[in-house]
XYZ file of C-alpha atoms in Angstrom:
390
model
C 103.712 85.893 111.331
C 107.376 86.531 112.839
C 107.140 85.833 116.443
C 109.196 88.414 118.762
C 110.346 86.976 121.873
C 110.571 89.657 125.079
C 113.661 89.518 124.547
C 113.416 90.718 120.704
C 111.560 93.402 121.739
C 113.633 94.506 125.109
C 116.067 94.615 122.630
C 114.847 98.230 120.870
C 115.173 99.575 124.672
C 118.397 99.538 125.155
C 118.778 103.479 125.691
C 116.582 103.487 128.632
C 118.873 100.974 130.826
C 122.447 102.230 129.938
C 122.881 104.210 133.135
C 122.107 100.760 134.957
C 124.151 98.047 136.069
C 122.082 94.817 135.569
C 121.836 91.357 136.598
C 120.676 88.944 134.182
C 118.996 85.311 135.188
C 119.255 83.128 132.261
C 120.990 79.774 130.393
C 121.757 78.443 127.165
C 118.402 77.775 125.934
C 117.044 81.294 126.325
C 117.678 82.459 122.712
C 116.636 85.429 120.280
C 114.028 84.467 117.414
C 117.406 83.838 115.623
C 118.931 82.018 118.276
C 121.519 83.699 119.034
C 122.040 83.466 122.912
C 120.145 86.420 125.074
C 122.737 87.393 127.196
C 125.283 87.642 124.142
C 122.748 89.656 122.527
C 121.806 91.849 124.976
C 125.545 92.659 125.825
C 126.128 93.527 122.138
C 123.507 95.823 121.913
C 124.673 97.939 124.718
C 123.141 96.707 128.220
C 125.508 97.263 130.827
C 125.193 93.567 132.107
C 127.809 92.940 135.356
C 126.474 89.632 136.413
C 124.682 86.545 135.630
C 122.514 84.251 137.490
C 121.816 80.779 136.803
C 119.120 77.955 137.615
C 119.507 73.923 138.018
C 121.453 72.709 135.113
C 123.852 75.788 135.115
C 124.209 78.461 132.822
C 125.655 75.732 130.293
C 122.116 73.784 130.001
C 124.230 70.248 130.828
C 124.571 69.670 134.608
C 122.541 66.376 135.951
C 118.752 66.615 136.903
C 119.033 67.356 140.716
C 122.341 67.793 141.218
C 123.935 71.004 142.522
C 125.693 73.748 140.241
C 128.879 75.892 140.857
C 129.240 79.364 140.586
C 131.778 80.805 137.623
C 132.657 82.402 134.896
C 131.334 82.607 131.818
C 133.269 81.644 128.946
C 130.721 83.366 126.401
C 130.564 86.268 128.128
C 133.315 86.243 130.390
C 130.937 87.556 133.117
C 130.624 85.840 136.773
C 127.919 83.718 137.609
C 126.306 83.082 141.121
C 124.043 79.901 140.932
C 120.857 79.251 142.270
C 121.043 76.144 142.463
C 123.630 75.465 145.000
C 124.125 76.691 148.093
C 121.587 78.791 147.383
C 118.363 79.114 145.059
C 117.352 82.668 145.869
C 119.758 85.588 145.215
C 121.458 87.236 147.888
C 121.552 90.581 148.847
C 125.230 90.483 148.248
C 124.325 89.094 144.770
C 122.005 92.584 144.105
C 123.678 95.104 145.887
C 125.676 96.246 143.112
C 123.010 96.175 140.549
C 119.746 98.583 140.139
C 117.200 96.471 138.218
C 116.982 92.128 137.640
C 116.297 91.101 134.111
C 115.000 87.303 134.092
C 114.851 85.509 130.809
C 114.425 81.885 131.109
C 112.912 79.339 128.883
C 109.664 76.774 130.062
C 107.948 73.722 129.364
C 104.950 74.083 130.296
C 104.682 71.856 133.315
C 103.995 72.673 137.303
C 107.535 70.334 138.050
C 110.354 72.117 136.085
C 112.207 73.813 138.137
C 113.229 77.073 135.830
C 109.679 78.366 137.022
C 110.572 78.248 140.989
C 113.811 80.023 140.387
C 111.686 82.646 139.171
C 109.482 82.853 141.934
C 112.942 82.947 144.033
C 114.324 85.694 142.275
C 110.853 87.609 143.041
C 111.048 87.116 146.561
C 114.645 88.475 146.380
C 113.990 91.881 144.435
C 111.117 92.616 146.530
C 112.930 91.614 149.621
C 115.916 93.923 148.481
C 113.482 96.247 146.802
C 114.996 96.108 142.921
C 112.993 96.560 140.107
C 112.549 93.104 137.948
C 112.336 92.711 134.573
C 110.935 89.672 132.865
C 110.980 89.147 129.540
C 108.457 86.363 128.441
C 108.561 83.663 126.163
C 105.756 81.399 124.561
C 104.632 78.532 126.470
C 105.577 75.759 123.911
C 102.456 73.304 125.351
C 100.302 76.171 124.072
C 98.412 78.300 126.224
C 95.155 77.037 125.956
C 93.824 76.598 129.512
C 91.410 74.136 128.547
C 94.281 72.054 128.265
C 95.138 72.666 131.426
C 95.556 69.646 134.136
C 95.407 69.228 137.842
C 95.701 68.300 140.293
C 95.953 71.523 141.846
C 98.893 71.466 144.165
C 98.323 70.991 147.916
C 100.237 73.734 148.872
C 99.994 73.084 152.762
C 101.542 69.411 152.607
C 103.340 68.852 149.084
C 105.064 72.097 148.644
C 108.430 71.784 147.858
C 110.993 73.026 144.527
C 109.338 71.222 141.957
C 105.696 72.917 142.748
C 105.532 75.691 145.746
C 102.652 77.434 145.231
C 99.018 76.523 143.866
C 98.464 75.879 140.774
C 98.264 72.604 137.882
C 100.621 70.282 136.968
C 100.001 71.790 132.777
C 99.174 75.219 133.598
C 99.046 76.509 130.167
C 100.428 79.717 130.820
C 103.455 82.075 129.935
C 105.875 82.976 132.698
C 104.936 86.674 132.438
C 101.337 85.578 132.881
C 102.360 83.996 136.211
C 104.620 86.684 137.274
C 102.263 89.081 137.353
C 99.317 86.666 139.009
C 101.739 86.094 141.718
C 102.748 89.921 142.074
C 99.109 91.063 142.875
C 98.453 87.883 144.759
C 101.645 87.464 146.989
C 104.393 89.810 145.854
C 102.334 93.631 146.226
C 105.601 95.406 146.869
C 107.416 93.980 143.704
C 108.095 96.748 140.807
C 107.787 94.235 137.617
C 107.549 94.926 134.206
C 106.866 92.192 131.755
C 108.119 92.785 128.228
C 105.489 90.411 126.498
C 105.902 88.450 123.216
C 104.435 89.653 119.290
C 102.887 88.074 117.248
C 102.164 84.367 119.362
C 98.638 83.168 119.791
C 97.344 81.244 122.231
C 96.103 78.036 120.047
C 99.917 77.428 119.355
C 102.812 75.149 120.038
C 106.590 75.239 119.613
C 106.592 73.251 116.943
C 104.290 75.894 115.147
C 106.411 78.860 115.874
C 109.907 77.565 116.780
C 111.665 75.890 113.887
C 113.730 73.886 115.936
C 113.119 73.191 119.512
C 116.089 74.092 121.339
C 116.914 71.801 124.344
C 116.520 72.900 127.616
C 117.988 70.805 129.650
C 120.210 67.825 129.253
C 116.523 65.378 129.099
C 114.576 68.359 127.563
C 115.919 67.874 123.774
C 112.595 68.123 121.866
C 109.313 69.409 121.428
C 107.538 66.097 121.536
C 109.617 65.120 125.083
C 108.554 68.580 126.395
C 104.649 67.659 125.325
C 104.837 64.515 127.090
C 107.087 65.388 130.152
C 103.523 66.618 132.440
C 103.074 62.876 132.273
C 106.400 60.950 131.962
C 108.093 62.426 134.335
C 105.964 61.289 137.010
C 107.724 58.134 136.322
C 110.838 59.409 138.131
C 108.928 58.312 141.583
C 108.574 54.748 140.441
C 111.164 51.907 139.570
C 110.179 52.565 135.372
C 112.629 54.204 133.448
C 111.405 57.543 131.854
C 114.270 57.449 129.094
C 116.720 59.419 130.428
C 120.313 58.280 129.647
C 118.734 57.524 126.372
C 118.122 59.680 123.249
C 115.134 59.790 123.345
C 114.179 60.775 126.876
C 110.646 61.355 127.970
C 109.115 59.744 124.738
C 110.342 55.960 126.271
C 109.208 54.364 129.140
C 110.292 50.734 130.655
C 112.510 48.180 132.420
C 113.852 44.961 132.524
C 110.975 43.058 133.545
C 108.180 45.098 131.667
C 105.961 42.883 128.940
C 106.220 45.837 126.689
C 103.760 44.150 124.139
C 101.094 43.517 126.888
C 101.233 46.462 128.047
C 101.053 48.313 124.543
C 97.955 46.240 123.714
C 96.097 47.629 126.760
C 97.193 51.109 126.472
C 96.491 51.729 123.041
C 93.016 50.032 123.456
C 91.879 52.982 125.994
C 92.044 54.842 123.117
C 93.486 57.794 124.319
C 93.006 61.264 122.542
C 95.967 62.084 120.594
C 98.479 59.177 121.604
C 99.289 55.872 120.442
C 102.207 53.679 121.290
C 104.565 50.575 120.200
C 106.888 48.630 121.568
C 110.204 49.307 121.503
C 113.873 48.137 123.320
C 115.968 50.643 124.587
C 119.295 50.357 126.921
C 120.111 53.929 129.063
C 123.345 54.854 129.324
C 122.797 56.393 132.609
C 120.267 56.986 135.348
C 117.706 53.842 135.936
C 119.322 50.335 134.568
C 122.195 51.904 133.184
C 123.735 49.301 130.483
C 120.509 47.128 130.915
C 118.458 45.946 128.125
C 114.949 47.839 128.652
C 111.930 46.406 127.313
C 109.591 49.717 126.777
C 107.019 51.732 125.110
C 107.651 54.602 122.640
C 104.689 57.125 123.012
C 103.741 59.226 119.567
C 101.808 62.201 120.079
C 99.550 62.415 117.031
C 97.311 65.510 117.638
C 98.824 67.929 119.940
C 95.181 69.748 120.408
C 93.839 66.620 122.097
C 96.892 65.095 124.202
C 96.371 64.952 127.554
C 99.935 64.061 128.748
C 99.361 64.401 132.733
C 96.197 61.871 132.406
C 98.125 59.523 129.783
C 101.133 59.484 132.339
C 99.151 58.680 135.328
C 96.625 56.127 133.413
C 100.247 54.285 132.298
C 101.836 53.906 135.410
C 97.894 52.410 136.654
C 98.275 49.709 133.906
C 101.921 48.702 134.822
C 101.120 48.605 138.884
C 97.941 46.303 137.720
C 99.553 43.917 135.294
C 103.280 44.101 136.879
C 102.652 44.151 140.712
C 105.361 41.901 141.152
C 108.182 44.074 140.035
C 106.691 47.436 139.894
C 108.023 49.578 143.175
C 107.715 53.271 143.856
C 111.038 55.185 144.052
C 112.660 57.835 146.248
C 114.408 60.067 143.998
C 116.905 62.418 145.664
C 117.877 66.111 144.385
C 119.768 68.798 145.628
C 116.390 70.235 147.068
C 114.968 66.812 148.417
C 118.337 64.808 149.229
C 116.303 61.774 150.990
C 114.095 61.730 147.583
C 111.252 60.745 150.165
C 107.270 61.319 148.863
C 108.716 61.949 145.732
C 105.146 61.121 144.152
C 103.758 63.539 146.334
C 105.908 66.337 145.584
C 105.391 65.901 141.877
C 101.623 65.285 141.784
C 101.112 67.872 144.238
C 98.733 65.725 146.151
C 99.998 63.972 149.394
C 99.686 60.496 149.931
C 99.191 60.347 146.046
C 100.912 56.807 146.016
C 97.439 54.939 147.401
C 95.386 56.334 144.733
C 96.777 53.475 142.518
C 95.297 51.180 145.181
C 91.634 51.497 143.405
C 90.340 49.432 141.088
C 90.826 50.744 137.489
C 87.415 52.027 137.116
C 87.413 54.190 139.985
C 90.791 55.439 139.816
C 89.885 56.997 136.299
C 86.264 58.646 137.790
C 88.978 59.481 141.096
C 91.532 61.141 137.910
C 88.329 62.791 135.964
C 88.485 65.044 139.352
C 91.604 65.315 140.306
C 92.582 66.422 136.856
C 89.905 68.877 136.588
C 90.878 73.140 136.349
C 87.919 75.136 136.168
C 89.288 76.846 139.167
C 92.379 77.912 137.952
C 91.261 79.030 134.659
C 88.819 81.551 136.764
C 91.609 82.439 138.390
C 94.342 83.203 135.519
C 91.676 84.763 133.146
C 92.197 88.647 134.169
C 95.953 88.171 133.852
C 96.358 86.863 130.569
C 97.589 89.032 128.040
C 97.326 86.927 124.442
């Protein structure tokens, strides 16, 4: 079965919204089911869009991880477009007062630490704030939504909240944004008007690569399914002195250095016999971001069964095995953005647990009974249950 994105089906509405002037928060990589770009779509069929709004990486998809976007104009569209993520990553009121209703279509990945899902909660804040109807249109979330899938830790809101994870919730949280939306609206947001123009014909059960024909990227490190399956867990690796891949082209599926004994370490690995995952050894040299123009000795991670991979536990259980066997040379890493210039507790922020650093500290055994709990997310699946709608 065809699946209908929210914005396929917002599509067909067009006659209730031409007496509105409308925002629309978006980028590149939020498509139609025949990818033709949303906001070119939605303008052809006769929304009266006046403005855009974009999140990190610009309305373009290309700008660096962390670093600040410009507002502009669009070449596409030729429509103006006010960043959130620049001097500003909420809209203004000067931003909505010439517009009746916010439409937000955004692509995800899945994972508690992209930032796409923030901006969201931003713009919510904003249109209740400035009382303006929003309008979400949802997407499918391409690690599936199967909660029991789901990983922790839950995010310590009171000491590790930050842009990459502000409220409660897992690191996989195996949900859609319109799922989330409207959790947050009855929990946090009671005066928001939203509507959330759901997805046909997705199931639960399913990944991208079993309803999207080709994955498109999402970001300049986000370029395939397979690097969005395994970000939860690789891109923890941006708080430590291991390169996750990017500047490479296969970002997110590598991981290494210099120094690393890539064959040692793909011995070990392999024999926890992880469900779902296997890797080899591989060389790699980035072209930017951690030892740019450096040979890399690394390991490739292949997902084999997508049902079973736990990518948040094979992350964390990776970097354990190279802070064991590499103490020498490994180092945690601040890691400044736009949002966290000094980089500082970068670990923290991305786990969602502070002081997440010393858990490494244990011996092996007890740091995988200490991740058997952390990981856990009965709670949260109690939680979500009334809210989700496939």
């Amino acid at each position: 079965m065809t699946v209908r994105l929210g914005v396929d089906v917002f599509l067909k509405q067009v006659a209730v919204y031409q007496d509105q002037r409308l925002a629309l928060v978006t980028n590149q990589a939020a498509i139609t089911n025949t990818y033709t770009p949303s906001r070119q779509a939605l303008l052809q069929a006769g929304f009266p869009i006046v403005k855009l709004l974009s999140p990190e990486h610009g309305l373009d998809t290309i700008g660096e991880d962390g670093k600040p976007m410009c507002n502009g104009i669009d070449p596409l569209t030729g429509l103006p477009i006010s960043s959130l993520y620049g001097d500003k990553l909420r809209p203004t009121a000067d931003d909505l007062a010439d517009v009746e209703t916010v439409i937000v279509d955004l692509p995800d990945v899945g994972c508690r630490f992209y930032t796409y899902l923030w901006t969201l909660t931003q713009v919510m804040e904003a249109c209740a704030s400035h009382q303006k109807p929003l309008i979400l249109l949802d997407r499918p979330n391409p690690l599936s939504g199967r909660l029991d899938l789901a990983e922790g830790p839950l995010l310590d809101e009171a000491h590790c909240s930050s842009f990459i994870g502000r409220w409660r919730m897992p690191l996989r949280h195996s949900c859609t944004f319109g799922e989330l939306a409207i959790f947050w609206q009855q929990e946090r947001l009671p005066t928001l008007t939203l509507t959330v123009v759901r997805v046909e014909g997705w199931q639960r059960n399913q990944f991208a690569t079993d309803w999207q024909p080709s994955f498109v990227p999402t970001s300049p490190a986000m370029i395939s399914a397979e690097a969005a399956l395994l970000y939860p867990g690789l891109g923890l690796l941006e708080a430590t002195n291991l390169s996750e891949g990017r500047g490479t082209p296969t970002p997110f599926r590598v991981a290494g250095a210099p120094w690393l004994d890539a064959g040692k370490l793909v011995a070990i690995f392999n024999e926890t016999s992880l469900p779902g995952v296997v890797a080899r050894a591989v060389t790699f040299v980035p072209q930017s971001s951690k030892y740019a123009g450096q040979l890399c000795q690394g390991l490739m991670f292949h997902v084999l069964h997508q049902q079973g991979f736990r990518p948040v536990l094979t992350g964390l259980l990776f970097i354990k095995l190279v802070y064991d066997t590499h103490f020498e040379h490994f180092r945690w890493n601040c890691y400044p953005t736009h949002v966290n210039p000094t980089g500082r507790h970068h670990m923290d922020k991305l786990l969602g647990v502070p002081n997440a650093e010393e858990l490494f500290c244990q011996p092996l055994p007890e740091f995988t009974k200490t991740l058997h709990i952390l990981l856990r997310c009965e709670a949260w699946m109690d939680s979500m249950k009334p809210y989700l709608f496939y």
